[in-house]
mmCIF file of C-alpha atoms in Angstrom:
data_model
loop_
_atom_site.group_PDB
_atom_site.id
_atom_site.type_symbol
_atom_site.label_atom_id
_atom_site.label_comp_id
_atom_site.label_asym_id
_atom_site.label_seq_id
_atom_site.Cartn_x
_atom_site.Cartn_y
_atom_site.Cartn_z
ATOM 1 C CA MET U 287 63.718 94.430 69.311
ATOM 2 C CA ALA U 288 64.403 95.523 72.879
ATOM 3 C CA ALA U 289 67.788 94.664 74.334
ATOM 4 C CA ARG U 290 67.782 91.717 76.694
ATOM 5 C CA PRO U 291 68.374 92.784 80.318
ATOM 6 C CA ALA U 292 71.927 92.056 81.475
ATOM 7 C CA GLY U 293 70.794 91.001 84.937
ATOM 8 C CA ASN U 294 73.016 91.168 88.006
ATOM 9 C CA THR U 295 76.385 91.279 86.271
ATOM 10 C CA ARG U 296 78.292 91.668 89.518
ATOM 11 C CA LEU U 297 77.198 88.346 90.921
ATOM 12 C CA LYS U 298 77.677 86.676 87.533
ATOM 13 C CA SER U 299 81.226 88.025 87.325
ATOM 14 C CA ALA U 300 82.071 86.983 90.876
ATOM 15 C CA ARG U 301 80.624 83.509 90.290
ATOM 16 C CA LEU U 302 82.727 83.089 87.167
ATOM 17 C CA ALA U 303 85.877 84.385 88.864
ATOM 18 C CA ALA U 304 85.360 81.996 91.789
ATOM 19 C CA GLY U 305 85.348 79.024 89.416
ATOM 20 C CA TYR U 306 81.616 78.306 89.202
ATOM 21 C CA ALA U 307 81.151 78.187 85.446
ATOM 22 C CA SER U 308 77.373 77.698 85.613
ATOM 23 C CA GLN U 309 74.492 78.713 87.826
ATOM 24 C CA GLN U 310 73.962 75.037 88.574
ATOM 25 C CA ALA U 311 77.525 74.689 89.885
ATOM 26 C CA LEU U 312 77.004 77.518 92.369
ATOM 27 C CA ALA U 313 73.607 76.156 93.357
ATOM 28 C CA ASP U 314 75.169 72.751 94.084
ATOM 29 C CA ALA U 315 77.912 74.355 96.200
ATOM 30 C CA LEU U 316 75.290 76.225 98.234
ATOM 31 C CA GLY U 317 72.870 73.310 98.459
ATOM 32 C CA VAL U 318 70.010 75.252 96.846
ATOM 33 C CA GLY U 319 68.011 74.930 93.659
ATOM 34 C CA VAL U 320 69.324 76.571 90.498
ATOM 35 C CA ARG U 321 66.194 78.722 90.413
ATOM 36 C CA GLN U 322 67.471 80.567 93.489
ATOM 37 C CA VAL U 323 70.749 81.446 91.736
ATOM 38 C CA ARG U 324 68.806 82.590 88.667
ATOM 39 C CA ARG U 325 66.804 84.963 90.878
ATOM 40 C CA TRP U 326 70.008 86.420 92.375
ATOM 41 C CA GLU U 327 71.369 86.984 88.866
ATOM 42 C CA SER U 328 68.207 88.647 87.620
ATOM 43 C CA ASP U 329 67.549 92.362 87.220
ATOM 44 C CA ALA U 330 65.724 92.393 90.580
ATOM 45 C CA PRO U 331 67.745 90.071 92.848
ATOM 46 C CA PRO U 332 66.175 89.266 96.228
ATOM 47 C CA TRP U 333 68.084 89.548 99.512
ATOM 48 C CA PRO U 334 69.035 86.045 100.762
ATOM 49 C CA GLN U 335 68.277 84.602 104.139
ATOM 50 C CA PRO U 336 71.098 85.280 106.677
ATOM 51 C CA GLU U 337 72.749 81.839 106.668
ATOM 52 C CA LEU U 338 72.472 81.526 102.894
ATOM 53 C CA GLY U 339 73.782 85.051 102.440
ATOM 54 C CA GLN U 340 76.813 84.282 104.579
ATOM 55 C CA ALA U 341 77.523 81.151 102.552
ATOM 56 C CA LEU U 342 77.169 83.045 99.274
ATOM 57 C CA SER U 343 79.504 85.794 100.470
ATOM 58 C CA ARG U 344 82.043 83.247 101.702
ATOM 59 C CA LEU U 345 82.059 81.282 98.429
ATOM 60 C CA LEU U 346 82.402 84.340 96.182
ATOM 61 C CA GLY U 347 84.715 86.375 98.396
ATOM 62 C CA GLN U 348 82.661 89.602 98.561
ATOM 63 C CA ASP U 349 79.946 91.063 100.719
ATOM 64 C CA LEU U 350 76.384 90.880 99.417
ATOM 65 C CA GLU U 351 76.158 94.509 98.323
ATOM 66 C CA ALA U 352 79.341 94.110 96.245
ATOM 67 C CA LEU U 353 77.561 91.168 94.615
ATOM 68 C CA GLY U 354 74.761 93.450 93.439
ATOM 69 C CA LEU U 355 72.236 92.529 96.126
ATOM 70 C CA THR U 356 70.372 95.325 97.908
ATOM 71 C CA SER U 357 69.514 95.005 101.591
ATOM 72 C CA PRO U 358 65.828 95.441 102.579
ATOM 73 C CA ASN U 359 67.135 98.387 104.642
ATOM 74 C CA GLY U 360 68.430 100.075 101.488
ATOM 75 C CA PRO U 361 71.912 100.232 99.923
ATOM 76 C CA ALA U 362 74.852 101.281 102.038
ATOM 77 C CA THR U 363 74.976 104.791 100.601
ATOM 78 C CA ASP U 364 71.274 105.292 101.400
ATOM 79 C CA ARG U 365 71.962 104.424 105.036
ATOM 80 C CA GLY U 366 74.555 107.173 105.295
ATOM 81 C CA ARG U 367 77.592 104.889 105.130
ATOM 82 C CA ARG U 368 80.429 106.200 102.994
ATOM 83 C CA PRO U 369 82.347 103.906 100.620
ATOM 84 C CA LEU U 370 85.313 102.063 102.062
ATOM 85 C CA PRO U 371 88.491 104.168 102.274
ATOM 86 C CA VAL U 372 91.136 103.512 99.649
ATOM 87 C CA THR U 373 94.032 101.386 100.877
ATOM 88 C CA SER U 374 96.914 99.778 99.009
ATOM 89 C CA SER U 375 94.518 97.853 96.775
ATOM 90 C CA ALA U 376 92.148 99.113 94.113
ATOM 91 C CA ALA U 377 89.574 96.488 95.059
ATOM 92 C CA VAL U 378 87.148 98.839 96.748
ATOM 93 C CA GLY U 379 84.229 100.962 95.704
ATOM 94 C CA LEU U 380 81.721 99.025 93.607
ATOM 95 C CA ALA U 381 79.903 97.792 96.704
ATOM 96 C CA ALA U 382 78.535 101.299 97.166
ATOM 97 C CA VAL U 383 77.130 101.493 93.628
ATOM 98 C CA PRO U 384 73.628 100.072 93.065
ATOM 99 C CA PRO U 385 73.135 97.917 89.941
ATOM 100 C CA GLN U 386 70.902 100.605 88.412
ATOM 101 C CA ALA U 387 71.994 104.226 88.848
ATOM 102 C CA VAL U 388 69.322 106.699 89.804
ATOM 103 C CA GLY U 389 68.996 109.798 87.679
ATOM 104 C CA MET U 390 71.595 111.550 85.578
ATOM 105 C CA LEU U 391 73.444 114.176 87.581
ATOM 106 C CA GLN U 392 76.527 114.363 85.378
ATOM 107 C CA PRO U 393 76.681 115.362 81.680
ATOM 108 C CA ALA U 394 78.053 113.093 78.973
ATOM 109 C CA SER U 395 81.328 115.011 79.104
ATOM 110 C CA ALA U 396 82.009 113.442 82.522
ATOM 111 C CA ALA U 397 82.589 110.083 80.847
ATOM 112 C CA VAL U 398 84.897 111.679 78.280
ATOM 113 C CA ASP U 399 86.942 113.430 80.947
ATOM 114 C CA PHE U 400 87.121 110.360 83.179
ATOM 115 C CA GLY U 401 88.229 108.240 80.227
ATOM 116 C CA ALA U 402 90.928 110.769 79.297
ATOM 117 C CA VAL U 403 92.586 110.291 82.689
ATOM 118 C CA THR U 404 92.311 106.518 82.296
ATOM 119 C CA ARG U 405 94.135 106.742 78.960
ATOM 120 C CA ALA U 406 96.804 108.984 80.476
ATOM 121 C CA HIS U 407 97.437 106.427 83.230
ATOM 122 C CA ARG U 408 97.740 103.723 80.589
ATOM 123 C CA ARG U 409 100.493 105.650 78.810
ATOM 124 C CA LEU U 410 102.261 106.613 82.041
ATOM 125 C CA TYR U 411 102.513 102.949 83.061
ATOM 126 C CA TRP U 412 105.417 102.450 80.671
ATOM 127 C CA SER U 413 107.587 105.188 82.167
ATOM 128 C CA VAL U 414 106.453 105.996 85.728
ATOM 129 C CA ALA U 415 107.544 103.859 88.675
ATOM 130 C CA PRO U 416 104.665 101.504 89.552
ATOM 131 C CA SER U 417 104.738 102.362 93.252
ATOM 132 C CA THR U 418 104.327 106.012 92.284
ATOM 133 C CA LEU U 419 101.584 105.501 89.707
ATOM 134 C CA HIS U 420 99.487 102.934 91.559
ATOM 135 C CA PRO U 421 98.004 105.275 94.216
ATOM 136 C CA SER U 422 96.817 107.652 91.492
ATOM 137 C CA ILE U 423 95.097 104.830 89.662
ATOM 138 C CA VAL U 424 93.421 103.637 92.863
ATOM 139 C CA ALA U 425 92.143 107.157 93.573
ATOM 140 C CA HIS U 426 90.870 107.377 89.989
ATOM 141 C CA SER U 427 88.928 104.137 90.469
ATOM 142 C CA THR U 428 87.232 105.635 93.518
ATOM 143 C CA LEU U 429 86.139 108.598 91.408
ATOM 144 C CA GLY U 430 84.788 106.199 88.771
ATOM 145 C CA CYS U 431 82.660 104.411 91.350
ATOM 146 C CA ALA U 432 81.214 107.750 92.442
ATOM 147 C CA LEU U 433 80.460 108.714 88.833
ATOM 148 C CA LEU U 434 78.515 105.487 88.347
ATOM 149 C CA LEU U 435 76.084 106.839 90.949
ATOM 150 C CA GLU U 436 75.674 110.076 89.050
ATOM 151 C CA THR U 437 75.256 108.906 85.446
ATOM 152 C CA ALA U 438 72.857 106.793 83.416
ATOM 153 C CA GLY U 439 72.439 105.249 79.977
ATOM 154 C CA GLN U 440 75.337 105.391 77.527
ATOM 155 C CA THR U 441 77.245 107.837 79.727
ATOM 156 C CA ARG U 442 77.171 105.347 82.584
ATOM 157 C CA LYS U 443 78.345 102.559 80.258
ATOM 158 C CA ALA U 444 81.252 104.708 79.095
ATOM 159 C CA VAL U 445 82.247 105.445 82.689
ATOM 160 C CA ALA U 446 81.989 101.739 83.542
ATOM 161 C CA ALA U 447 84.223 100.784 80.604
ATOM 162 C CA ALA U 448 86.888 103.311 81.635
ATOM 163 C CA LEU U 449 86.566 102.109 85.233
ATOM 164 C CA ALA U 450 87.077 98.507 84.120
ATOM 165 C CA GLU U 451 90.231 99.531 82.300
ATOM 166 C CA THR U 452 91.401 101.459 85.371
ATOM 167 C CA TYR U 453 90.896 98.435 87.613
ATOM 168 C CA LEU U 454 92.625 96.259 85.005
ATOM 169 C CA LEU U 455 95.683 98.516 84.999
ATOM 170 C CA ALA U 456 95.758 98.552 88.801
ATOM 171 C CA GLY U 457 95.517 94.761 88.848
ATOM 172 C CA ARG U 458 98.340 94.465 86.298
ATOM 173 C CA ILE U 459 100.574 96.645 88.487
ATOM 174 C CA GLU U 460 99.686 94.644 91.606
ATOM 175 C CA PHE U 461 100.446 91.338 89.892
ATOM 176 C CA PHE U 462 103.383 92.088 87.581
ATOM 177 C CA ASP U 463 105.086 95.035 89.304
ATOM 178 C CA LEU U 464 104.274 94.800 92.998
ATOM 179 C CA ARG U 465 103.889 90.995 93.131
ATOM 180 C CA ASP U 466 100.818 91.193 95.366
ATOM 181 C CA GLU U 467 98.700 88.363 94.005
ATOM 182 C CA ALA U 468 95.979 88.606 96.648
ATOM 183 C CA ALA U 469 95.365 92.285 95.904
ATOM 184 C CA ALA U 470 95.514 91.661 92.155
ATOM 185 C CA GLU U 471 92.910 88.902 92.390
ATOM 186 C CA GLN U 472 90.407 91.199 94.116
ATOM 187 C CA THR U 473 91.139 94.173 91.878
ATOM 188 C CA LEU U 474 90.717 92.106 88.727
ATOM 189 C CA LEU U 475 87.376 90.873 90.034
ATOM 190 C CA ARG U 476 86.281 94.516 90.327
ATOM 191 C CA ALA U 477 87.503 95.036 86.769
ATOM 192 C CA LEU U 478 85.365 92.122 85.591
ATOM 193 C CA GLN U 479 82.326 93.498 87.394
ATOM 194 C CA ALA U 480 82.863 96.954 85.883
ATOM 195 C CA ALA U 481 83.209 95.397 82.424
ATOM 196 C CA GLY U 482 79.873 93.714 83.087
ATOM 197 C CA GLU U 483 78.344 97.083 83.993
ATOM 198 C CA ALA U 484 79.674 98.380 80.656
ATOM 199 C CA ASP U 485 78.500 95.250 78.799
ATOM 200 C CA ASP U 486 81.966 95.136 77.165
ATOM 201 C CA PRO U 487 82.852 91.499 76.382
ATOM 202 C CA LEU U 488 86.324 92.302 75.029
ATOM 203 C CA LEU U 489 87.311 94.006 78.269
ATOM 204 C CA GLY U 490 85.832 91.011 80.061
ATOM 205 C CA ALA U 491 88.039 88.696 77.992
ATOM 206 C CA ALA U 492 91.120 90.774 78.803
ATOM 207 C CA VAL U 493 90.353 90.754 82.522
ATOM 208 C CA LEU U 494 89.689 87.009 82.604
ATOM 209 C CA GLY U 495 92.924 86.389 80.715
ATOM 210 C CA HIS U 496 94.822 88.292 83.395
ATOM 211 C CA MET U 497 92.914 86.437 86.106
ATOM 212 C CA ALA U 498 94.168 83.159 84.610
ATOM 213 C CA PHE U 499 97.748 84.226 85.321
ATOM 214 C CA VAL U 500 97.228 84.003 89.091
ATOM 215 C CA PRO U 501 96.430 80.270 89.321
ATOM 216 C CA GLY U 502 98.564 79.488 86.270
ATOM 217 C CA TRP U 503 101.710 80.878 87.860
ATOM 218 C CA ASN U 504 101.031 78.801 90.967
ATOM 219 C CA GLY U 505 100.545 75.506 89.176
ATOM 220 C CA ARG U 506 96.747 75.411 89.540
ATOM 221 C CA ARG U 507 96.176 74.375 85.957
ATOM 222 C CA GLU U 508 92.489 73.425 86.112
ATOM 223 C CA GLU U 509 91.542 76.798 87.564
ATOM 224 C CA ALA U 510 93.617 78.616 84.952
ATOM 225 C CA VAL U 511 92.030 76.600 82.132
ATOM 226 C CA GLU U 512 88.517 77.407 83.397
ATOM 227 C CA ARG U 513 89.292 81.116 83.319
ATOM 228 C CA MET U 514 90.775 80.829 79.840
ATOM 229 C CA VAL U 515 87.625 79.087 78.576
ATOM 230 C CA ALA U 516 85.594 81.965 79.971
ATOM 231 C CA ALA U 517 87.982 84.522 78.425
ATOM 232 C CA ARG U 518 87.680 82.921 74.982
ATOM 233 C CA THR U 519 83.893 82.854 75.311
ATOM 234 C CA TYR U 520 83.813 86.588 75.989
ATOM 235 C CA ALA U 521 86.238 87.206 73.112
ATOM 236 C CA ARG U 522 83.903 85.422 70.693
ATOM 237 C CA ARG U 523 80.970 87.531 71.861
ATOM 238 C CA GLY U 524 82.924 90.690 71.123
ATOM 239 C CA ASP U 525 84.269 89.621 67.717
ATOM 240 C CA ALA U 526 87.852 89.937 68.954
ATOM 241 C CA SER U 527 90.779 91.072 66.844
ATOM 242 C CA ALA U 528 93.606 88.754 65.845
ATOM 243 C CA GLU U 529 95.893 90.419 68.391
ATOM 244 C CA LEU U 530 93.522 89.791 71.282
ATOM 245 C CA LEU U 531 92.959 86.166 70.250
ATOM 246 C CA ALA U 532 96.704 85.615 69.883
ATOM 247 C CA TRP U 533 97.295 87.169 73.302
ATOM 248 C CA LEU U 534 94.833 84.712 74.844
ATOM 249 C CA ASP U 535 96.841 81.884 73.264
ATOM 250 C CA ALA U 536 100.006 83.416 74.724
ATOM 251 C CA VAL U 537 98.472 83.673 78.199
ATOM 252 C CA GLU U 538 97.376 80.058 78.123
ATOM 253 C CA ALA U 539 100.824 79.082 76.849
ATOM 254 C CA GLU U 540 102.421 80.909 79.774
ATOM 255 C CA CYS U 541 100.153 79.063 82.217
ATOM 256 C CA GLU U 542 100.903 75.705 80.595
ATOM 257 C CA THR U 543 104.624 76.470 80.718
ATOM 258 C CA ARG U 544 104.405 77.274 84.426
ATOM 259 C CA CYS U 545 102.578 73.974 84.937
ATOM 260 C CA GLY U 546 105.311 72.036 83.102
ATOM 261 C CA ASN U 547 103.413 71.438 79.856
ATOM 262 C CA THR U 548 105.839 73.025 77.414
ATOM 263 C CA ARG U 549 104.748 70.945 74.417
ATOM 264 C CA THR U 550 101.163 72.180 74.798
ATOM 265 C CA ALA U 551 102.482 75.706 75.309
ATOM 266 C CA LEU U 552 104.534 75.641 72.098
ATOM 267 C CA HIS U 553 101.487 74.381 70.201
ATOM 268 C CA LEU U 554 99.441 77.310 71.539
ATOM 269 C CA ILE U 555 102.156 79.779 70.538
ATOM 270 C CA GLY U 556 102.254 78.268 67.056
ATOM 271 C CA HIS U 557 98.507 78.763 66.815
ATOM 272 C CA ALA U 558 98.893 82.375 67.946
ATOM 273 C CA GLU U 559 101.480 82.965 65.223
ATOM 274 C CA ASP U 560 99.034 81.570 62.657
ATOM 275 C CA VAL U 561 96.248 83.808 63.974
ATOM 276 C CA LEU U 562 98.424 86.900 63.587
ATOM 277 C CA ALA U 563 99.520 85.823 60.104
ATOM 278 C CA GLU U 564 95.893 85.401 59.018
ATOM 279 C CA ASP U 565 94.724 88.685 60.548
ATOM 280 C CA ALA U 566 91.248 89.460 59.237
ATOM 281 C CA GLY U 567 91.750 93.174 59.827
ATOM 282 C CA ARG U 568 89.600 93.622 62.913
ATOM 283 C CA ARG U 569 90.871 96.569 64.888
ATOM 284 C CA SER U 570 92.185 95.930 68.381
ATOM 285 C CA PRO U 571 90.908 98.007 71.316
ATOM 286 C CA GLU U 572 93.247 100.874 72.103
ATOM 287 C CA TRP U 573 93.824 99.509 75.601
ATOM 288 C CA LEU U 574 95.526 96.413 74.186
ATOM 289 C CA ASP U 575 98.964 98.014 74.367
ATOM 290 C CA TRP U 576 100.766 95.190 76.173
ATOM 291 C CA PHE U 577 100.898 92.740 73.261
ATOM 292 C CA SER U 578 102.328 92.501 69.756
ATOM 293 C CA ALA U 579 104.049 89.980 67.494
ATOM 294 C CA VAL U 580 107.327 90.842 69.239
ATOM 295 C CA ARG U 581 105.778 90.195 72.660
ATOM 296 C CA LEU U 582 104.500 86.847 71.363
ATOM 297 C CA ALA U 583 108.052 85.974 70.361
ATOM 298 C CA ALA U 584 109.153 86.810 73.906
ATOM 299 C CA PHE U 585 106.582 84.314 75.241
ATOM 300 C CA LYS U 586 107.937 81.784 72.745
ATOM 301 C CA GLY U 587 111.555 82.297 73.782
ATOM 302 C CA ASN U 588 110.718 81.749 77.443
ATOM 303 C CA THR U 589 108.806 78.573 76.650
ATOM 304 C CA GLN U 590 111.681 77.283 74.496
ATOM 305 C CA LEU U 591 113.987 77.985 77.438
ATOM 306 C CA LYS U 592 111.771 76.061 79.863
ATOM 307 C CA ALA U 593 111.510 73.210 77.334
ATOM 308 C CA GLY U 594 115.307 72.940 77.177
ATOM 309 C CA HIS U 595 115.517 74.097 73.552
ATOM 310 C CA TYR U 596 118.438 76.406 74.267
ATOM 311 C CA PRO U 597 119.739 77.178 70.737
ATOM 312 C CA GLN U 598 116.194 77.988 69.564
ATOM 313 C CA ALA U 599 115.506 80.064 72.671
ATOM 314 C CA ARG U 600 118.730 82.031 72.181
ATOM 315 C CA THR U 601 117.852 82.825 68.561
ATOM 316 C CA THR U 602 114.271 83.800 69.408
ATOM 317 C CA LEU U 603 115.195 86.005 72.363
ATOM 318 C CA LEU U 604 118.035 87.783 70.557
ATOM 319 C CA GLY U 605 115.572 88.597 67.782
ATOM 320 C CA VAL U 606 113.104 89.966 70.354
ATOM 321 C CA LEU U 607 115.769 92.099 72.015
ATOM 322 C CA GLU U 608 116.712 93.604 68.654
ATOM 323 C CA SER U 609 113.061 94.298 67.749
ATOM 324 C CA LEU U 610 111.878 95.876 71.007
ATOM 325 C CA ASN U 611 111.213 99.608 70.935
ATOM 326 C CA ALA U 612 113.317 101.860 73.143
ATOM 327 C CA SER U 613 110.207 102.544 75.258
ATOM 328 C CA GLU U 614 109.781 98.866 76.175
ATOM 329 C CA GLU U 615 112.270 98.925 79.028
ATOM 330 C CA LYS U 616 110.275 96.611 81.274
ATOM 331 C CA GLN U 617 110.001 93.899 78.657
ATOM 332 C CA SER U 618 113.704 94.215 77.857
ATOM 333 C CA THR U 619 114.627 93.310 81.454
ATOM 334 C CA VAL U 620 112.608 90.104 81.154
ATOM 335 C CA VAL U 621 114.180 89.198 77.803
ATOM 336 C CA LEU U 622 117.687 89.922 79.101
ATOM 337 C CA GLY U 623 116.946 87.743 82.117
ATOM 338 C CA ASP U 624 115.776 84.903 79.884
ATOM 339 C CA LEU U 625 118.898 85.222 77.725
ATOM 340 C CA ALA U 626 120.990 85.056 80.886
ATOM 341 C CA ALA U 627 119.100 81.889 81.865
ATOM 342 C CA VAL U 628 119.757 80.350 78.436
ATOM 343 C CA GLU U 629 123.494 80.911 78.795
ATOM 344 C CA ALA U 630 123.511 79.637 82.376
ATOM 345 C CA ALA U 631 121.751 76.436 81.295
ATOM 346 C CA ALA U 632 124.159 76.061 78.368
ATOM 347 C CA GLY U 633 127.133 76.249 80.740
ATOM 348 C CA HIS U 634 128.306 79.727 79.736
ATOM 349 C CA PRO U 635 128.548 81.646 83.037
ATOM 350 C CA GLU U 636 130.382 84.697 81.634
ATOM 351 C CA GLU U 637 127.784 85.244 78.891
ATOM 352 C CA SER U 638 125.018 84.650 81.421
ATOM 353 C CA CYS U 639 126.404 87.257 83.824
ATOM 354 C CA ALA U 640 126.797 89.766 81.001
ATOM 355 C CA PHE U 641 123.092 89.562 80.153
ATOM 356 C CA ALA U 642 122.107 89.641 83.836
ATOM 357 C CA LEU U 643 124.203 92.778 84.390
ATOM 358 C CA ARG U 644 122.495 94.469 81.443
ATOM 359 C CA ALA U 645 119.134 93.592 83.009
ATOM 360 C CA LEU U 646 120.209 95.116 86.338
ATOM 361 C CA THR U 647 121.336 98.288 84.603
ATOM 362 C CA GLN U 648 117.897 98.627 83.048
ATOM 363 C CA LEU U 649 116.147 97.802 86.337
ATOM 364 C CA GLU U 650 117.964 100.678 88.014
ATOM 365 C CA LYS U 651 116.278 102.977 85.479
ATOM 366 C CA THR U 652 112.856 101.298 85.254
ATOM 367 C CA TRP U 653 111.874 98.897 88.028
ATOM 368 C CA TYR U 654 109.979 95.757 87.063
ATOM 369 C CA ALA U 655 109.498 92.952 89.568
ATOM 370 C CA MET U 656 109.228 90.327 86.833
ATOM 371 C CA GLY U 657 112.616 91.379 85.473
ATOM 372 C CA MET U 658 114.218 91.130 88.916
ATOM 373 C CA ASP U 659 112.611 87.707 89.398
ATOM 374 C CA ARG U 660 114.334 86.557 86.204
ATOM 375 C CA VAL U 661 117.732 87.814 87.401
ATOM 376 C CA ARG U 662 117.342 86.077 90.749
ATOM 377 C CA GLU U 663 116.443 82.824 89.001
ATOM 378 C CA VAL U 664 119.608 83.153 86.935
ATOM 379 C CA ARG U 665 121.735 83.739 90.033
ATOM 380 C CA ARG U 666 120.371 80.547 91.569
ATOM 381 C CA ALA U 667 121.212 78.666 88.368
ATOM 382 C CA LEU U 668 124.780 80.025 88.563
ATOM 383 C CA ALA U 669 125.377 78.518 92.028
ATOM 384 C CA PRO U 670 127.914 75.965 90.661
ATOM 385 C CA HIS U 671 129.986 78.920 89.393
ATOM 386 C CA GLN U 672 129.608 81.192 92.422
ATOM 387 C CA HIS U 673 133.360 81.487 92.929
ATOM 388 C CA ASP U 674 133.963 82.652 89.357
ATOM 389 C CA ARG U 675 134.919 86.286 88.992
ATOM 390 C CA CYS U 676 131.966 87.067 86.703
ATOM 391 C CA VAL U 677 129.467 85.717 89.246
ATOM 392 C CA ARG U 678 131.057 87.709 92.054
ATOM 393 C CA GLU U 679 130.770 90.839 89.921
ATOM 394 C CA LEU U 680 127.115 90.017 89.382
ATOM 395 C CA ASP U 681 126.645 89.646 93.143
ATOM 396 C CA ASP U 682 128.257 93.037 93.720
ATOM 397 C CA ARG U 683 125.591 94.603 91.493
ATOM 398 C CA LEU U 684 122.708 92.382 92.584
ATOM 399 C CA TYR U 685 123.336 93.128 96.250
ATOM 400 C CA GLY U 686 124.439 96.735 95.930
ATOM 401 C CA TRP U 687 122.763 99.279 98.203
ATOM 402 C CA SER U 688 120.466 100.786 95.572
ATOM 403 C CA THR U 689 119.369 97.481 94.054
ATOM 404 C CA THR U 690 118.783 95.750 97.376
ATOM 405 C CA VAL U 691 116.802 98.645 98.854
ATOM 406 C CA SER U 692 114.710 98.967 95.681
ATOM 407 C CA ALA U 693 113.934 95.249 95.662
ATOM 408 C CA LEU U 694 112.989 95.089 99.347
ATOM 409 C CA SER U 695 110.904 98.274 99.322
ATOM 410 C CA ARG U 696 108.518 97.194 96.568
#
């Protein structure tokens, strides 16, 4: 049986990311019939009328060519226009790639070589400063977009999968390390579109899970839930491993915690623990290197902290700190910050400052914006004790030349 055509995956991905879960929902927002949206999402999408095209671009946040639509005058590259130059964000490039590549100009080894660099970037993320690594990843994504023009068939799918992972890593750095949510949102959309080009539902689930963080961390619960529903749908299509399913529970728990629903969050974490305990043996993708049972426990400790369960949070987080590998410096800063917050909430300023100082020591070696955010939250919680000697010592470190410059330059 012939494979069913995937259609215009770029527009589908952008529609989903913009919160329009169905073709009908987008049609209603545009004031057109659903048949029109179906045509745009087909293998041969027509170019919309000017006013309708502007509305479509405005709703989905991309120009029409990035949405997989080809102008009657030909794609941008056919008109002699070069792809957009790379800036601080990785969210460029796919607009210049037509939905169907023409010809095969590169051998299959091109996908292997491109993927090897993607894997190297993934490993370097844990040790190289994010501001140093990010430009290399952005440049690599530009190369991937060019390779999509020069490959076809399975080679093109392999390039697209590696490109999706590259965009995902760039988006993770922009969100977690550089704290640039706007750039992360656009980069993750490119990652979702590339995953669609690769027809890789598990990568799609991972990207959508990360996209849920953005609204979830800002209290936009309904939007986060919609993205999590989409992520779980993609995970089912790809027969996801226990680790990936548990991570999706952890992401949703984090979003619920940020929205003040700690009881729901703890229920989700309990479900994730059960999923890991009943692991059916499906192998996780090699790119899923940001999650484990220990990382799940770190999610749990933070939620227990936010729920006011301080003794439980202390026990959980101390266990996480003991179990983390030496290479997990970034995660350790977050856990130390949460332990400092537990002690601050319990009225133990000296213990709180001790954990916060350990976090700062680690941040001087390996910068992580999320870790610094935790320390700053702790310092605000210690305001009633700001004249204590331990808090003043913390301030001396928190506002030292090296720490302050590092924090303000990222």
